[in-house]
């Protein structure tokens, strides 16, 4: 076997809107079947920006997560330097506590274009009070995660025409932002499918890219966007 990349596991750093206390470090893989980079193996994955440790599962963990792509031209014996997907992570501000990009799905179009679809959550304070409870999220199998940040989630797409060396400016696919928390005072929600549990994309011939993802915009209630 060979090592694609070393990561800071995000297992104990789930998106704050996720309804479990842990999330799996799921990489995705695809291979170019035609084109200039025929035979190139592509792997997408994500990594927390700092080691996470073992925080309490009942608190919001505000550590950023970034997505990456690496490739191999020798059957997986060696791998390229990973390229960050989605551009630089935004700086933390008084209202933005963390940005988490995770579960990037890679798909290769006939001819070799590389397409990646991924989730992004921005942990954001929506109220004027920085210490009030904005999110009460049930967790499986029991308990809840409570904190002052709301979970705002969207799905993004980007592509590369140079074999994964560089990527286009990301385009937001979701036409409505998902609010994956239940504000204090409303019935606690255990939204299913779990936030981001399912994502897939297939880049077809021509200009078609088909993407599927979990979306919570109709689960309500909504913050004042």
GROMACS .gro file of C-alpha atoms in nm:
model
  225
    1UNK     CA    1   0.000   0.000   0.000
    2UNK     CA    2   0.102   0.365  -0.019
    3UNK     CA    3   0.007   0.678   0.174
    4UNK     CA    4  -0.191   0.934  -0.026
    5UNK     CA    5  -0.163   1.203   0.242
    6UNK     CA    6  -0.139   1.250   0.617
    7UNK     CA    7  -0.444   1.418   0.772
    8UNK     CA    8  -0.579   1.557   1.094
    9UNK     CA    9  -0.878   1.330   1.139
   10UNK     CA   10  -1.215   1.503   1.151
   11UNK     CA   11  -1.382   1.209   1.326
   12UNK     CA   12  -1.432   1.418   1.643
   13UNK     CA   13  -1.486   1.741   1.448
   14UNK     CA   14  -1.825   1.694   1.279
   15UNK     CA   15  -2.013   1.988   1.132
   16UNK     CA   16  -2.211   2.146   1.415
   17UNK     CA   17  -2.534   2.068   1.231
   18UNK     CA   18  -2.450   1.698   1.206
   19UNK     CA   19  -2.664   1.475   1.424
   20UNK     CA   20  -2.385   1.245   1.538
   21UNK     CA   21  -2.090   1.308   1.765
   22UNK     CA   22  -1.845   1.180   1.504
   23UNK     CA   23  -1.806   1.178   1.127
   24UNK     CA   24  -1.606   0.936   0.914
   25UNK     CA   25  -1.303   1.050   0.713
   26UNK     CA   26  -1.442   0.942   0.376
   27UNK     CA   27  -1.205   0.976   0.077
   28UNK     CA   28  -1.336   0.933  -0.279
   29UNK     CA   29  -1.154   0.798  -0.586
   30UNK     CA   30  -1.186   0.803  -0.965
   31UNK     CA   31  -0.962   0.726  -1.263
   32UNK     CA   32  -0.927   0.909  -1.595
   33UNK     CA   33  -1.027   0.666  -1.870
   34UNK     CA   34  -0.945   0.886  -2.169
   35UNK     CA   35  -0.764   1.207  -2.258
   36UNK     CA   36  -0.423   1.353  -2.185
   37UNK     CA   37  -0.416   1.216  -1.830
   38UNK     CA   38  -0.551   0.870  -1.909
   39UNK     CA   39  -0.477   0.631  -1.624
   40UNK     CA   40  -0.430   0.904  -1.364
   41UNK     CA   41  -0.583   0.813  -1.027
   42UNK     CA   42  -0.753   1.094  -0.836
   43UNK     CA   43  -0.838   1.092  -0.465
   44UNK     CA   44  -1.033   1.360  -0.279
   45UNK     CA   45  -1.036   1.381   0.100
   46UNK     CA   46  -1.059   1.633   0.383
   47UNK     CA   47  -0.855   1.724   0.688
   48UNK     CA   48  -0.909   1.940   0.995
   49UNK     CA   49  -0.668   2.234   0.990
   50UNK     CA   50  -0.534   2.143   1.335
   51UNK     CA   51  -0.539   1.822   1.541
   52UNK     CA   52  -0.880   1.782   1.701
   53UNK     CA   53  -0.810   1.578   2.011
   54UNK     CA   54  -1.100   1.432   2.206
   55UNK     CA   55  -1.349   1.711   2.285
   56UNK     CA   56  -1.683   1.657   2.454
   57UNK     CA   57  -1.943   1.531   2.204
   58UNK     CA   58  -2.196   1.772   2.356
   59UNK     CA   59  -2.022   2.095   2.252
   60UNK     CA   60  -1.971   2.263   1.917
   61UNK     CA   61  -1.619   2.205   1.786
   62UNK     CA   62  -1.507   2.512   1.591
   63UNK     CA   63  -1.208   2.377   1.397
   64UNK     CA   64  -1.201   2.442   1.023
   65UNK     CA   65  -1.196   2.156   0.771
   66UNK     CA   66  -1.039   2.183   0.424
   67UNK     CA   67  -1.085   1.954   0.121
   68UNK     CA   68  -0.799   1.833  -0.100
   69UNK     CA   69  -0.722   1.641  -0.417
   70UNK     CA   70  -0.411   1.430  -0.489
   71UNK     CA   71  -0.327   1.220  -0.795
   72UNK     CA   72  -0.102   0.932  -0.897
   73UNK     CA   73   0.040   0.850  -1.240
   74UNK     CA   74   0.213   0.526  -1.139
   75UNK     CA   75  -0.074   0.312  -1.020
   76UNK     CA   76  -0.076   0.453  -0.669
   77UNK     CA   77   0.293   0.397  -0.588
   78UNK     CA   78   0.352   0.770  -0.539
   79UNK     CA   79   0.119   1.067  -0.503
   80UNK     CA   80   0.127   1.435  -0.595
   81UNK     CA   81   0.136   1.722  -0.351
   82UNK     CA   82  -0.230   1.774  -0.250
   83UNK     CA   83  -0.418   2.072  -0.392
   84UNK     CA   84  -0.671   2.252  -0.171
   85UNK     CA   85  -1.022   2.265  -0.318
   86UNK     CA   86  -1.258   2.557  -0.272
   87UNK     CA   87  -0.991   2.822  -0.225
   88UNK     CA   88  -0.853   2.952   0.106
   89UNK     CA   89  -1.074   2.910   0.409
   90UNK     CA   90  -1.229   3.240   0.523
   91UNK     CA   91  -1.085   3.400   0.834
   92UNK     CA   92  -1.275   3.370   1.159
   93UNK     CA   93  -1.467   3.683   1.253
   94UNK     CA   94  -1.694   3.798   1.533
   95UNK     CA   95  -1.980   3.605   1.368
   96UNK     CA   96  -1.806   3.331   1.166
   97UNK     CA   97  -1.669   3.067   1.401
   98UNK     CA   98  -1.559   2.798   1.157
   99UNK     CA   99  -1.587   2.677   0.798
  100UNK     CA  100  -1.602   2.304   0.736
  101UNK     CA  101  -1.569   2.153   0.389
  102UNK     CA  102  -1.613   1.779   0.380
  103UNK     CA  103  -1.702   1.470   0.175
  104UNK     CA  104  -1.569   1.598  -0.158
  105UNK     CA  105  -1.674   1.366  -0.442
  106UNK     CA  106  -1.447   1.347  -0.749
  107UNK     CA  107  -1.570   1.252  -1.096
  108UNK     CA  108  -1.375   1.249  -1.423
  109UNK     CA  109  -1.544   1.358  -1.745
  110UNK     CA  110  -1.461   1.171  -2.068
  111UNK     CA  111  -1.155   1.354  -2.198
  112UNK     CA  112  -1.007   1.406  -1.853
  113UNK     CA  113  -1.173   1.708  -1.687
  114UNK     CA  114  -1.178   1.669  -1.308
  115UNK     CA  115  -1.500   1.767  -1.128
  116UNK     CA  116  -1.545   1.789  -0.752
  117UNK     CA  117  -1.867   1.844  -0.556
  118UNK     CA  118  -1.845   1.905  -0.181
  119UNK     CA  119  -2.037   2.024   0.124
  120UNK     CA  120  -1.953   2.342   0.313
  121UNK     CA  121  -2.087   2.447   0.652
  122UNK     CA  122  -2.032   2.792   0.795
  123UNK     CA  123  -2.078   2.806   1.170
  124UNK     CA  124  -2.231   3.150   1.203
  125UNK     CA  125  -2.378   3.357   1.483
  126UNK     CA  126  -2.705   3.501   1.357
  127UNK     CA  127  -2.828   3.683   1.667
  128UNK     CA  128  -2.689   3.995   1.831
  129UNK     CA  129  -2.614   3.808   2.154
  130UNK     CA  130  -2.283   3.616   2.116
  131UNK     CA  131  -2.356   3.383   2.409
  132UNK     CA  132  -2.718   3.280   2.354
  133UNK     CA  133  -2.807   2.930   2.234
  134UNK     CA  134  -2.865   2.928   1.858
  135UNK     CA  135  -2.836   2.556   1.797
  136UNK     CA  136  -2.982   2.255   1.975
  137UNK     CA  137  -2.908   1.947   1.768
  138UNK     CA  138  -3.014   1.596   1.861
  139UNK     CA  139  -2.744   1.334   1.824
  140UNK     CA  140  -2.775   0.965   1.758
  141UNK     CA  141  -2.807   0.755   1.965
  142UNK     CA  142  -2.889   1.004   2.243
  143UNK     CA  143  -2.809   1.345   2.384
  144UNK     CA  144  -2.774   1.680   2.213
  145UNK     CA  145  -2.509   1.926   2.099
  146UNK     CA  146  -2.578   2.281   2.217
  147UNK     CA  147  -2.398   2.601   2.129
  148UNK     CA  148  -2.403   2.965   2.020
  149UNK     CA  149  -2.342   2.906   1.647
  150UNK     CA  150  -2.593   2.821   1.375
  151UNK     CA  151  -2.517   2.570   1.100
  152UNK     CA  152  -2.555   2.714   0.748
  153UNK     CA  153  -2.484   2.456   0.478
  154UNK     CA  154  -2.447   2.462   0.101
  155UNK     CA  155  -2.318   2.235  -0.176
  156UNK     CA  156  -2.044   2.357  -0.411
  157UNK     CA  157  -1.889   2.246  -0.740
  158UNK     CA  158  -1.551   2.318  -0.899
  159UNK     CA  159  -1.355   2.168  -1.190
  160UNK     CA  160  -1.003   2.139  -1.331
  161UNK     CA  161  -0.891   2.131  -1.694
  162UNK     CA  162  -0.522   2.071  -1.615
  163UNK     CA  163  -0.532   1.735  -1.441
  164UNK     CA  164  -0.604   1.870  -1.095
  165UNK     CA  165  -0.321   2.124  -1.083
  166UNK     CA  166  -0.567   2.413  -1.044
  167UNK     CA  167  -0.943   2.454  -1.007
  168UNK     CA  168  -1.209   2.696  -1.121
  169UNK     CA  169  -1.377   2.940  -0.887
  170UNK     CA  170  -1.632   2.731  -0.693
  171UNK     CA  171  -1.996   2.759  -0.793
  172UNK     CA  172  -2.272   2.711  -0.536
  173UNK     CA  173  -2.508   2.436  -0.653
  174UNK     CA  174  -2.769   2.463  -0.380
  175UNK     CA  175  -3.018   2.738  -0.458
  176UNK     CA  176  -3.118   2.763  -0.092
  177UNK     CA  177  -2.898   2.746   0.218
  178UNK     CA  178  -2.984   2.467   0.462
  179UNK     CA  179  -3.024   2.559   0.828
  180UNK     CA  180  -2.921   2.240   1.008
  181UNK     CA  181  -3.000   2.348   1.364
  182UNK     CA  182  -3.317   2.406   1.562
  183UNK     CA  183  -3.321   2.739   1.748
  184UNK     CA  184  -3.387   2.744   2.121
  185UNK     CA  185  -3.757   2.739   2.197
  186UNK     CA  186  -3.861   2.536   1.890
  187UNK     CA  187  -3.912   2.159   1.886
  188UNK     CA  188  -3.579   1.981   1.871
  189UNK     CA  189  -3.521   1.824   1.532
  190UNK     CA  190  -3.344   1.504   1.430
  191UNK     CA  191  -3.332   1.569   1.057
  192UNK     CA  192  -3.281   1.270   0.828
  193UNK     CA  193  -3.091   1.204   0.613
  194UNK     CA  194  -2.815   1.321   0.842
  195UNK     CA  195  -2.659   1.644   0.726
  196UNK     CA  196  -2.431   1.550   0.437
  197UNK     CA  197  -2.461   1.176   0.481
  198UNK     CA  198  -2.515   1.129   0.109
  199UNK     CA  199  -2.339   1.298  -0.180
  200UNK     CA  200  -2.250   1.183  -0.530
  201UNK     CA  201  -2.159   1.337  -0.864
  202UNK     CA  202  -2.106   1.201  -1.214
  203UNK     CA  203  -1.945   1.406  -1.490
  204UNK     CA  204  -2.089   1.294  -1.821
  205UNK     CA  205  -2.003   1.377  -2.180
  206UNK     CA  206  -2.060   1.726  -2.313
  207UNK     CA  207  -2.127   1.982  -2.043
  208UNK     CA  208  -2.332   1.766  -1.808
  209UNK     CA  209  -2.245   1.711  -1.442
  210UNK     CA  210  -2.508   1.535  -1.230
  211UNK     CA  211  -2.486   1.598  -0.854
  212UNK     CA  212  -2.689   1.454  -0.566
  213UNK     CA  213  -2.674   1.571  -0.206
  214UNK     CA  214  -2.868   1.587   0.121
  215UNK     CA  215  -3.053   1.915   0.162
  216UNK     CA  216  -3.238   2.055   0.463
  217UNK     CA  217  -3.388   2.377   0.332
  218UNK     CA  218  -3.743   2.240   0.362
  219UNK     CA  219  -3.697   2.101   0.712
  220UNK     CA  220  -3.732   2.445   0.878
  221UNK     CA  221  -3.741   2.655   1.080
  222UNK     CA  222  -3.528   2.912   0.905
  223UNK     CA  223  -3.310   3.195   1.027
  224UNK     CA  224  -3.361   3.544   0.881
  225UNK     CA  225  -3.141   3.521   0.573
   0.00000   0.00000   0.00000
